[in-house]
């Protein structure tokens, strides 16, 4: 029958069609994570743009920002904006500097009300003027629910940048529209176990062990590199002015 499509021709129908034992082949740009072992397991060989990427944590300060430092540095040096919304632990400026991140491209947004945080996230996604957006969602069920996540995923597909969302590790038991979901757990003070629980490709049973970058790995050695690593992973809370909706411009 001429209307029958054989499995070998499925990929030619639409780039979004893929078989479960293969990596998806879409047109989204990819940005290397900075870790070869991880890139080999990510469809397309890197972090996908135009998608929501979930990073699930047992608790904050296990090295999640150091894990993302290669992409932070790369995008900032390309003069692309890095927007952090609702970060529970504000990283110290010297830590970013010692990892080679251009501080003039870093924008921190803190809000008093959870509703305003979601509003700020959507404004940034709709602006499509960022290289990477890092968002910590409110944990209230009325605010962080499947409807909200679907809306954020839809808006992420209409942007050109990377969209990372941090959520509690217990959220792994909940459905999510994000195309990529990773569980991060601390292996040691300088390494993480990264488990890909969702990707557009075959199931990956084993976790990937990632050695976290150190300041001297990005720039020449400094006598205070270990102190800076600790400051980045477990910074002290800082007091910063809380912006109103009218003040948030990206």
PDB file of C-alpha atoms in Angstrom:
ATOM      1  CA  UNK A   1       0.000   0.000   0.000  1.00  0.00           C
ATOM      2  CA  UNK A   2       1.389   3.386  -0.977  1.00  0.00           C
ATOM      3  CA  UNK A   3       0.052   5.045   2.185  1.00  0.00           C
ATOM      4  CA  UNK A   4       2.046   2.811   4.558  1.00  0.00           C
ATOM      5  CA  UNK A   5       5.101   4.415   6.168  1.00  0.00           C
ATOM      6  CA  UNK A   6       7.888   2.035   7.175  1.00  0.00           C
ATOM      7  CA  UNK A   7       9.825   2.677  10.386  1.00  0.00           C
ATOM      8  CA  UNK A   8      12.972   3.747   8.535  1.00  0.00           C
ATOM      9  CA  UNK A   9      11.034   6.655   7.019  1.00  0.00           C
ATOM     10  CA  UNK A  10       9.611   8.002  10.280  1.00  0.00           C
ATOM     11  CA  UNK A  11      12.394  10.560  10.742  1.00  0.00           C
ATOM     12  CA  UNK A  12      11.584  12.101   7.372  1.00  0.00           C
ATOM     13  CA  UNK A  13       8.011  12.936   8.408  1.00  0.00           C
ATOM     14  CA  UNK A  14       8.908  15.569  10.988  1.00  0.00           C
ATOM     15  CA  UNK A  15      12.042  16.329  13.057  1.00  0.00           C
ATOM     16  CA  UNK A  16       9.988  15.819  16.228  1.00  0.00           C
ATOM     17  CA  UNK A  17       9.276  12.178  15.347  1.00  0.00           C
ATOM     18  CA  UNK A  18      11.766   9.752  16.846  1.00  0.00           C
ATOM     19  CA  UNK A  19      12.035   6.154  18.036  1.00  0.00           C
ATOM     20  CA  UNK A  20      12.511   5.426  21.740  1.00  0.00           C
ATOM     21  CA  UNK A  21      15.856   3.659  21.289  1.00  0.00           C
ATOM     22  CA  UNK A  22      17.316   6.614  19.382  1.00  0.00           C
ATOM     23  CA  UNK A  23      18.128  10.209  20.255  1.00  0.00           C
ATOM     24  CA  UNK A  24      15.644  12.784  19.025  1.00  0.00           C
ATOM     25  CA  UNK A  25      16.760  14.851  16.071  1.00  0.00           C
ATOM     26  CA  UNK A  26      15.291  18.341  16.300  1.00  0.00           C
ATOM     27  CA  UNK A  27      16.441  21.704  15.032  1.00  0.00           C
ATOM     28  CA  UNK A  28      17.124  23.319  18.417  1.00  0.00           C
ATOM     29  CA  UNK A  29      20.620  24.674  18.867  1.00  0.00           C
ATOM     30  CA  UNK A  30      22.820  22.898  21.395  1.00  0.00           C
ATOM     31  CA  UNK A  31      25.364  24.412  23.770  1.00  0.00           C
ATOM     32  CA  UNK A  32      28.066  22.119  25.200  1.00  0.00           C
ATOM     33  CA  UNK A  33      27.736  21.497  28.932  1.00  0.00           C
ATOM     34  CA  UNK A  34      31.509  21.518  29.424  1.00  0.00           C
ATOM     35  CA  UNK A  35      31.514  17.838  30.440  1.00  0.00           C
ATOM     36  CA  UNK A  36      32.289  15.311  27.705  1.00  0.00           C
ATOM     37  CA  UNK A  37      30.639  12.370  29.470  1.00  0.00           C
ATOM     38  CA  UNK A  38      27.416  14.345  29.891  1.00  0.00           C
ATOM     39  CA  UNK A  39      27.362  15.750  26.357  1.00  0.00           C
ATOM     40  CA  UNK A  40      27.651  12.208  25.012  1.00  0.00           C
ATOM     41  CA  UNK A  41      24.362  11.383  26.727  1.00  0.00           C
ATOM     42  CA  UNK A  42      22.481  14.558  25.805  1.00  0.00           C
ATOM     43  CA  UNK A  43      20.538  14.454  22.524  1.00  0.00           C
ATOM     44  CA  UNK A  44      22.412  16.634  20.063  1.00  0.00           C
ATOM     45  CA  UNK A  45      25.518  16.688  22.264  1.00  0.00           C
ATOM     46  CA  UNK A  46      24.704  19.566  24.610  1.00  0.00           C
ATOM     47  CA  UNK A  47      22.116  21.619  26.493  1.00  0.00           C
ATOM     48  CA  UNK A  48      19.070  22.184  24.254  1.00  0.00           C
ATOM     49  CA  UNK A  49      17.847  25.703  23.609  1.00  0.00           C
ATOM     50  CA  UNK A  50      14.112  26.317  23.103  1.00  0.00           C
ATOM     51  CA  UNK A  51      13.336  23.825  25.854  1.00  0.00           C
ATOM     52  CA  UNK A  52      12.726  23.690  29.578  1.00  0.00           C
ATOM     53  CA  UNK A  53      15.554  21.884  31.412  1.00  0.00           C
ATOM     54  CA  UNK A  54      14.771  20.676  34.936  1.00  0.00           C
ATOM     55  CA  UNK A  55      17.514  20.247  37.530  1.00  0.00           C
ATOM     56  CA  UNK A  56      16.170  18.377  40.568  1.00  0.00           C
ATOM     57  CA  UNK A  57      18.031  18.829  43.873  1.00  0.00           C
ATOM     58  CA  UNK A  58      17.756  17.273  47.313  1.00  0.00           C
ATOM     59  CA  UNK A  59      18.822  20.611  48.748  1.00  0.00           C
ATOM     60  CA  UNK A  60      20.519  23.785  47.563  1.00  0.00           C
ATOM     61  CA  UNK A  61      24.270  24.322  47.706  1.00  0.00           C
ATOM     62  CA  UNK A  62      25.479  20.914  46.503  1.00  0.00           C
ATOM     63  CA  UNK A  63      27.428  22.473  43.636  1.00  0.00           C
ATOM     64  CA  UNK A  64      24.620  23.132  41.163  1.00  0.00           C
ATOM     65  CA  UNK A  65      26.027  26.515  40.088  1.00  0.00           C
ATOM     66  CA  UNK A  66      29.531  25.109  39.708  1.00  0.00           C
ATOM     67  CA  UNK A  67      27.951  22.399  37.550  1.00  0.00           C
ATOM     68  CA  UNK A  68      26.620  25.125  35.254  1.00  0.00           C
ATOM     69  CA  UNK A  69      29.724  27.307  35.400  1.00  0.00           C
ATOM     70  CA  UNK A  70      31.117  26.259  31.972  1.00  0.00           C
ATOM     71  CA  UNK A  71      27.966  27.441  30.197  1.00  0.00           C
ATOM     72  CA  UNK A  72      27.732  30.565  32.394  1.00  0.00           C
ATOM     73  CA  UNK A  73      31.276  31.525  31.444  1.00  0.00           C
ATOM     74  CA  UNK A  74      30.833  30.735  27.741  1.00  0.00           C
ATOM     75  CA  UNK A  75      27.624  32.712  27.304  1.00  0.00           C
ATOM     76  CA  UNK A  76      28.769  35.695  29.368  1.00  0.00           C
ATOM     77  CA  UNK A  77      31.943  36.014  27.294  1.00  0.00           C
ATOM     78  CA  UNK A  78      29.723  36.001  24.199  1.00  0.00           C
ATOM     79  CA  UNK A  79      27.942  39.038  25.727  1.00  0.00           C
ATOM     80  CA  UNK A  80      24.728  37.136  26.329  1.00  0.00           C
ATOM     81  CA  UNK A  81      22.639  37.909  29.397  1.00  0.00           C
ATOM     82  CA  UNK A  82      22.474  35.471  32.296  1.00  0.00           C
ATOM     83  CA  UNK A  83      19.312  35.961  34.350  1.00  0.00           C
ATOM     84  CA  UNK A  84      18.886  34.352  37.796  1.00  0.00           C
ATOM     85  CA  UNK A  85      15.377  34.624  39.246  1.00  0.00           C
ATOM     86  CA  UNK A  86      14.563  33.632  42.806  1.00  0.00           C
ATOM     87  CA  UNK A  87      17.969  32.173  43.717  1.00  0.00           C
ATOM     88  CA  UNK A  88      17.735  31.008  47.363  1.00  0.00           C
ATOM     89  CA  UNK A  89      21.473  31.515  47.882  1.00  0.00           C
ATOM     90  CA  UNK A  90      22.955  34.518  46.150  1.00  0.00           C
ATOM     91  CA  UNK A  91      26.450  33.723  44.812  1.00  0.00           C
ATOM     92  CA  UNK A  92      29.288  36.035  45.792  1.00  0.00           C
ATOM     93  CA  UNK A  93      30.776  38.263  43.113  1.00  0.00           C
ATOM     94  CA  UNK A  94      34.411  37.074  43.589  1.00  0.00           C
ATOM     95  CA  UNK A  95      33.322  33.487  42.969  1.00  0.00           C
ATOM     96  CA  UNK A  96      31.837  34.355  39.587  1.00  0.00           C
ATOM     97  CA  UNK A  97      34.892  36.400  38.709  1.00  0.00           C
ATOM     98  CA  UNK A  98      37.305  33.603  39.534  1.00  0.00           C
ATOM     99  CA  UNK A  99      35.417  31.265  37.228  1.00  0.00           C
ATOM    100  CA  UNK A 100      35.768  33.781  34.414  1.00  0.00           C
ATOM    101  CA  UNK A 101      32.132  34.886  34.232  1.00  0.00           C
ATOM    102  CA  UNK A 102      31.617  38.413  32.878  1.00  0.00           C
ATOM    103  CA  UNK A 103      29.737  40.115  35.714  1.00  0.00           C
ATOM    104  CA  UNK A 104      28.207  42.783  33.486  1.00  0.00           C
ATOM    105  CA  UNK A 105      26.101  40.035  31.892  1.00  0.00           C
ATOM    106  CA  UNK A 106      24.733  38.653  35.185  1.00  0.00           C
ATOM    107  CA  UNK A 107      21.295  39.886  36.280  1.00  0.00           C
ATOM    108  CA  UNK A 108      19.788  38.854  39.628  1.00  0.00           C
ATOM    109  CA  UNK A 109      16.035  39.210  40.172  1.00  0.00           C
ATOM    110  CA  UNK A 110      14.590  38.753  43.676  1.00  0.00           C
ATOM    111  CA  UNK A 111      10.942  39.278  44.571  1.00  0.00           C
ATOM    112  CA  UNK A 112       9.014  39.228  47.837  1.00  0.00           C
ATOM    113  CA  UNK A 113       5.919  37.484  46.489  1.00  0.00           C
ATOM    114  CA  UNK A 114       5.918  34.063  44.760  1.00  0.00           C
ATOM    115  CA  UNK A 115       3.359  35.353  42.257  1.00  0.00           C
ATOM    116  CA  UNK A 116       5.740  38.129  41.265  1.00  0.00           C
ATOM    117  CA  UNK A 117       8.517  35.585  40.748  1.00  0.00           C
ATOM    118  CA  UNK A 118       6.410  33.679  38.232  1.00  0.00           C
ATOM    119  CA  UNK A 119       5.464  36.953  36.564  1.00  0.00           C
ATOM    120  CA  UNK A 120       9.147  37.911  36.250  1.00  0.00           C
ATOM    121  CA  UNK A 121      10.016  34.495  34.802  1.00  0.00           C
ATOM    122  CA  UNK A 122       7.352  34.784  32.133  1.00  0.00           C
ATOM    123  CA  UNK A 123       8.406  38.337  31.267  1.00  0.00           C
ATOM    124  CA  UNK A 124      11.994  37.235  30.694  1.00  0.00           C
ATOM    125  CA  UNK A 125      10.933  34.217  28.622  1.00  0.00           C
ATOM    126  CA  UNK A 126       8.684  36.369  26.471  1.00  0.00           C
ATOM    127  CA  UNK A 127      11.400  38.979  26.000  1.00  0.00           C
ATOM    128  CA  UNK A 128      13.711  36.387  24.385  1.00  0.00           C
ATOM    129  CA  UNK A 129      16.692  38.600  25.188  1.00  0.00           C
ATOM    130  CA  UNK A 130      18.748  36.218  27.304  1.00  0.00           C
ATOM    131  CA  UNK A 131      21.479  33.668  26.751  1.00  0.00           C
ATOM    132  CA  UNK A 132      20.410  31.583  29.738  1.00  0.00           C
ATOM    133  CA  UNK A 133      17.640  31.870  32.303  1.00  0.00           C
ATOM    134  CA  UNK A 134      18.003  30.180  35.703  1.00  0.00           C
ATOM    135  CA  UNK A 135      14.761  30.024  37.686  1.00  0.00           C
ATOM    136  CA  UNK A 136      13.838  28.703  41.093  1.00  0.00           C
ATOM    137  CA  UNK A 137      10.087  28.111  41.090  1.00  0.00           C
ATOM    138  CA  UNK A 138       7.877  28.736  44.116  1.00  0.00           C
ATOM    139  CA  UNK A 139       7.095  25.463  45.890  1.00  0.00           C
ATOM    140  CA  UNK A 140       3.448  26.309  46.515  1.00  0.00           C
ATOM    141  CA  UNK A 141       1.304  23.733  44.700  1.00  0.00           C
ATOM    142  CA  UNK A 142      -1.142  26.399  43.601  1.00  0.00           C
ATOM    143  CA  UNK A 143       1.670  28.194  41.774  1.00  0.00           C
ATOM    144  CA  UNK A 144       3.944  25.363  40.657  1.00  0.00           C
ATOM    145  CA  UNK A 145       1.501  23.005  38.982  1.00  0.00           C
ATOM    146  CA  UNK A 146       1.304  21.175  35.628  1.00  0.00           C
ATOM    147  CA  UNK A 147      -0.544  24.073  33.996  1.00  0.00           C
ATOM    148  CA  UNK A 148       2.187  26.553  34.964  1.00  0.00           C
ATOM    149  CA  UNK A 149       4.941  24.184  33.832  1.00  0.00           C
ATOM    150  CA  UNK A 150       3.269  23.620  30.468  1.00  0.00           C
ATOM    151  CA  UNK A 151       2.991  27.362  29.997  1.00  0.00           C
ATOM    152  CA  UNK A 152       6.673  27.857  30.823  1.00  0.00           C
ATOM    153  CA  UNK A 153       7.659  25.026  28.477  1.00  0.00           C
ATOM    154  CA  UNK A 154       5.616  26.601  25.678  1.00  0.00           C
ATOM    155  CA  UNK A 155       7.224  29.991  26.251  1.00  0.00           C
ATOM    156  CA  UNK A 156      10.674  28.401  26.373  1.00  0.00           C
ATOM    157  CA  UNK A 157      10.115  26.885  22.922  1.00  0.00           C
ATOM    158  CA  UNK A 158       9.557  30.395  21.562  1.00  0.00           C
ATOM    159  CA  UNK A 159      12.847  31.738  22.930  1.00  0.00           C
ATOM    160  CA  UNK A 160      16.412  31.314  21.675  1.00  0.00           C
ATOM    161  CA  UNK A 161      18.194  30.821  25.003  1.00  0.00           C
ATOM    162  CA  UNK A 162      18.681  28.100  27.590  1.00  0.00           C
ATOM    163  CA  UNK A 163      15.986  27.767  30.251  1.00  0.00           C
ATOM    164  CA  UNK A 164      16.981  25.978  33.466  1.00  0.00           C
ATOM    165  CA  UNK A 165      14.499  25.426  36.269  1.00  0.00           C
ATOM    166  CA  UNK A 166      15.541  24.199  39.736  1.00  0.00           C
ATOM    167  CA  UNK A 167      13.042  22.043  41.629  1.00  0.00           C
ATOM    168  CA  UNK A 168      13.101  19.737  44.686  1.00  0.00           C
ATOM    169  CA  UNK A 169      14.196  16.181  43.965  1.00  0.00           C
ATOM    170  CA  UNK A 170      10.794  14.869  45.097  1.00  0.00           C
ATOM    171  CA  UNK A 171       9.350  16.420  41.927  1.00  0.00           C
ATOM    172  CA  UNK A 172      10.874  13.546  39.942  1.00  0.00           C
ATOM    173  CA  UNK A 173       7.749  11.542  40.803  1.00  0.00           C
ATOM    174  CA  UNK A 174       5.547  14.160  39.174  1.00  0.00           C
ATOM    175  CA  UNK A 175       4.920  14.451  35.422  1.00  0.00           C
ATOM    176  CA  UNK A 176       6.631  17.333  33.668  1.00  0.00           C
ATOM    177  CA  UNK A 177       6.521  18.795  30.148  1.00  0.00           C
ATOM    178  CA  UNK A 178      10.282  19.543  30.298  1.00  0.00           C
ATOM    179  CA  UNK A 179      12.164  17.760  27.528  1.00  0.00           C
ATOM    180  CA  UNK A 180      15.179  17.127  29.761  1.00  0.00           C
ATOM    181  CA  UNK A 181      15.190  16.284  33.486  1.00  0.00           C
ATOM    182  CA  UNK A 182      18.273  15.615  35.607  1.00  0.00           C
ATOM    183  CA  UNK A 183      18.602  14.608  39.262  1.00  0.00           C
ATOM    184  CA  UNK A 184      21.720  16.040  40.905  1.00  0.00           C
ATOM    185  CA  UNK A 185      23.090  14.499  44.104  1.00  0.00           C
ATOM    186  CA  UNK A 186      26.358  15.185  45.874  1.00  0.00           C
ATOM    187  CA  UNK A 187      28.999  12.497  45.473  1.00  0.00           C
ATOM    188  CA  UNK A 188      31.629  14.536  47.341  1.00  0.00           C
ATOM    189  CA  UNK A 189      32.444  18.197  47.912  1.00  0.00           C
ATOM    190  CA  UNK A 190      33.842  18.372  44.376  1.00  0.00           C
ATOM    191  CA  UNK A 191      31.693  15.945  42.400  1.00  0.00           C
ATOM    192  CA  UNK A 192      28.075  15.245  41.524  1.00  0.00           C
ATOM    193  CA  UNK A 193      26.112  12.229  40.451  1.00  0.00           C
ATOM    194  CA  UNK A 194      23.934  13.220  37.498  1.00  0.00           C
ATOM    195  CA  UNK A 195      21.026  10.941  36.672  1.00  0.00           C
ATOM    196  CA  UNK A 196      19.125  11.650  33.460  1.00  0.00           C
ATOM    197  CA  UNK A 197      15.574  10.661  34.320  1.00  0.00           C
ATOM    198  CA  UNK A 198      14.093  12.080  31.120  1.00  0.00           C
ATOM    199  CA  UNK A 199      15.547  12.806  27.719  1.00  0.00           C
ATOM    200  CA  UNK A 200      14.403  12.435  24.149  1.00  0.00           C
ATOM    201  CA  UNK A 201      16.220   9.171  23.730  1.00  0.00           C
ATOM    202  CA  UNK A 202      16.740   5.749  25.325  1.00  0.00           C
ATOM    203  CA  UNK A 203      16.618   5.304  29.083  1.00  0.00           C
ATOM    204  CA  UNK A 204      19.991   5.771  30.796  1.00  0.00           C
ATOM    205  CA  UNK A 205      20.144   3.438  33.770  1.00  0.00           C
ATOM    206  CA  UNK A 206      23.443   4.566  35.304  1.00  0.00           C
ATOM    207  CA  UNK A 207      24.231   7.972  36.729  1.00  0.00           C
ATOM    208  CA  UNK A 208      27.107  10.045  35.349  1.00  0.00           C
ATOM    209  CA  UNK A 209      29.843  11.112  37.758  1.00  0.00           C
ATOM    210  CA  UNK A 210      30.804  14.743  37.161  1.00  0.00           C
ATOM    211  CA  UNK A 211      33.928  16.358  38.605  1.00  0.00           C
ATOM    212  CA  UNK A 212      32.953  19.940  39.360  1.00  0.00           C
ATOM    213  CA  UNK A 213      35.172  22.700  37.972  1.00  0.00           C
ATOM    214  CA  UNK A 214      37.408  24.657  40.296  1.00  0.00           C
ATOM    215  CA  UNK A 215      38.497  28.289  39.895  1.00  0.00           C
ATOM    216  CA  UNK A 216      41.999  27.288  38.906  1.00  0.00           C
ATOM    217  CA  UNK A 217      40.505  25.182  36.129  1.00  0.00           C
ATOM    218  CA  UNK A 218      39.040  28.289  34.485  1.00  0.00           C
ATOM    219  CA  UNK A 219      41.723  30.825  35.338  1.00  0.00           C
ATOM    220  CA  UNK A 220      45.298  30.710  36.700  1.00  0.00           C
ATOM    221  CA  UNK A 221      45.680  29.343  40.223  1.00  0.00           C
ATOM    222  CA  UNK A 222      44.782  31.683  43.059  1.00  0.00           C
ATOM    223  CA  UNK A 223      45.667  31.263  46.727  1.00  0.00           C
ATOM    224  CA  UNK A 224      42.008  31.553  47.730  1.00  0.00           C
ATOM    225  CA  UNK A 225      40.508  29.182  45.169  1.00  0.00           C
ATOM    226  CA  UNK A 226      39.134  26.703  47.707  1.00  0.00           C
ATOM    227  CA  UNK A 227      37.523  29.490  49.720  1.00  0.00           C
ATOM    228  CA  UNK A 228      35.869  30.728  46.552  1.00  0.00           C
ATOM    229  CA  UNK A 229      34.543  27.255  45.757  1.00  0.00           C
ATOM    230  CA  UNK A 230      32.942  27.066  49.175  1.00  0.00           C
ATOM    231  CA  UNK A 231      31.534  30.569  48.778  1.00  0.00           C
ATOM    232  CA  UNK A 232      29.891  29.629  45.495  1.00  0.00           C
ATOM    233  CA  UNK A 233      28.376  26.392  46.785  1.00  0.00           C
ATOM    234  CA  UNK A 234      27.253  27.685  50.183  1.00  0.00           C
ATOM    235  CA  UNK A 235      27.184  31.479  50.041  1.00  0.00           C
ATOM    236  CA  UNK A 236      25.808  33.642  52.804  1.00  0.00           C
ATOM    237  CA  UNK A 237      22.479  35.254  52.144  1.00  0.00           C
ATOM    238  CA  UNK A 238      22.866  38.836  51.014  1.00  0.00           C
ATOM    239  CA  UNK A 239      20.455  41.694  51.443  1.00  0.00           C
ATOM    240  CA  UNK A 240      19.516  43.193  48.091  1.00  0.00           C
ATOM    241  CA  UNK A 241      16.772  45.609  47.074  1.00  0.00           C
ATOM    242  CA  UNK A 242      13.570  43.809  46.099  1.00  0.00           C
ATOM    243  CA  UNK A 243      12.462  44.964  42.627  1.00  0.00           C
ATOM    244  CA  UNK A 244       8.865  45.750  41.819  1.00  0.00           C
ATOM    245  CA  UNK A 245       7.247  44.679  38.596  1.00  0.00           C
ATOM    246  CA  UNK A 246       7.896  48.056  37.068  1.00  0.00           C
ATOM    247  CA  UNK A 247      11.607  47.770  37.843  1.00  0.00           C
ATOM    248  CA  UNK A 248      12.198  44.451  36.068  1.00  0.00           C
ATOM    249  CA  UNK A 249      13.554  45.192  32.616  1.00  0.00           C
ATOM    250  CA  UNK A 250      15.521  42.604  30.678  1.00  0.00           C
TER     251      UNK A 250
END
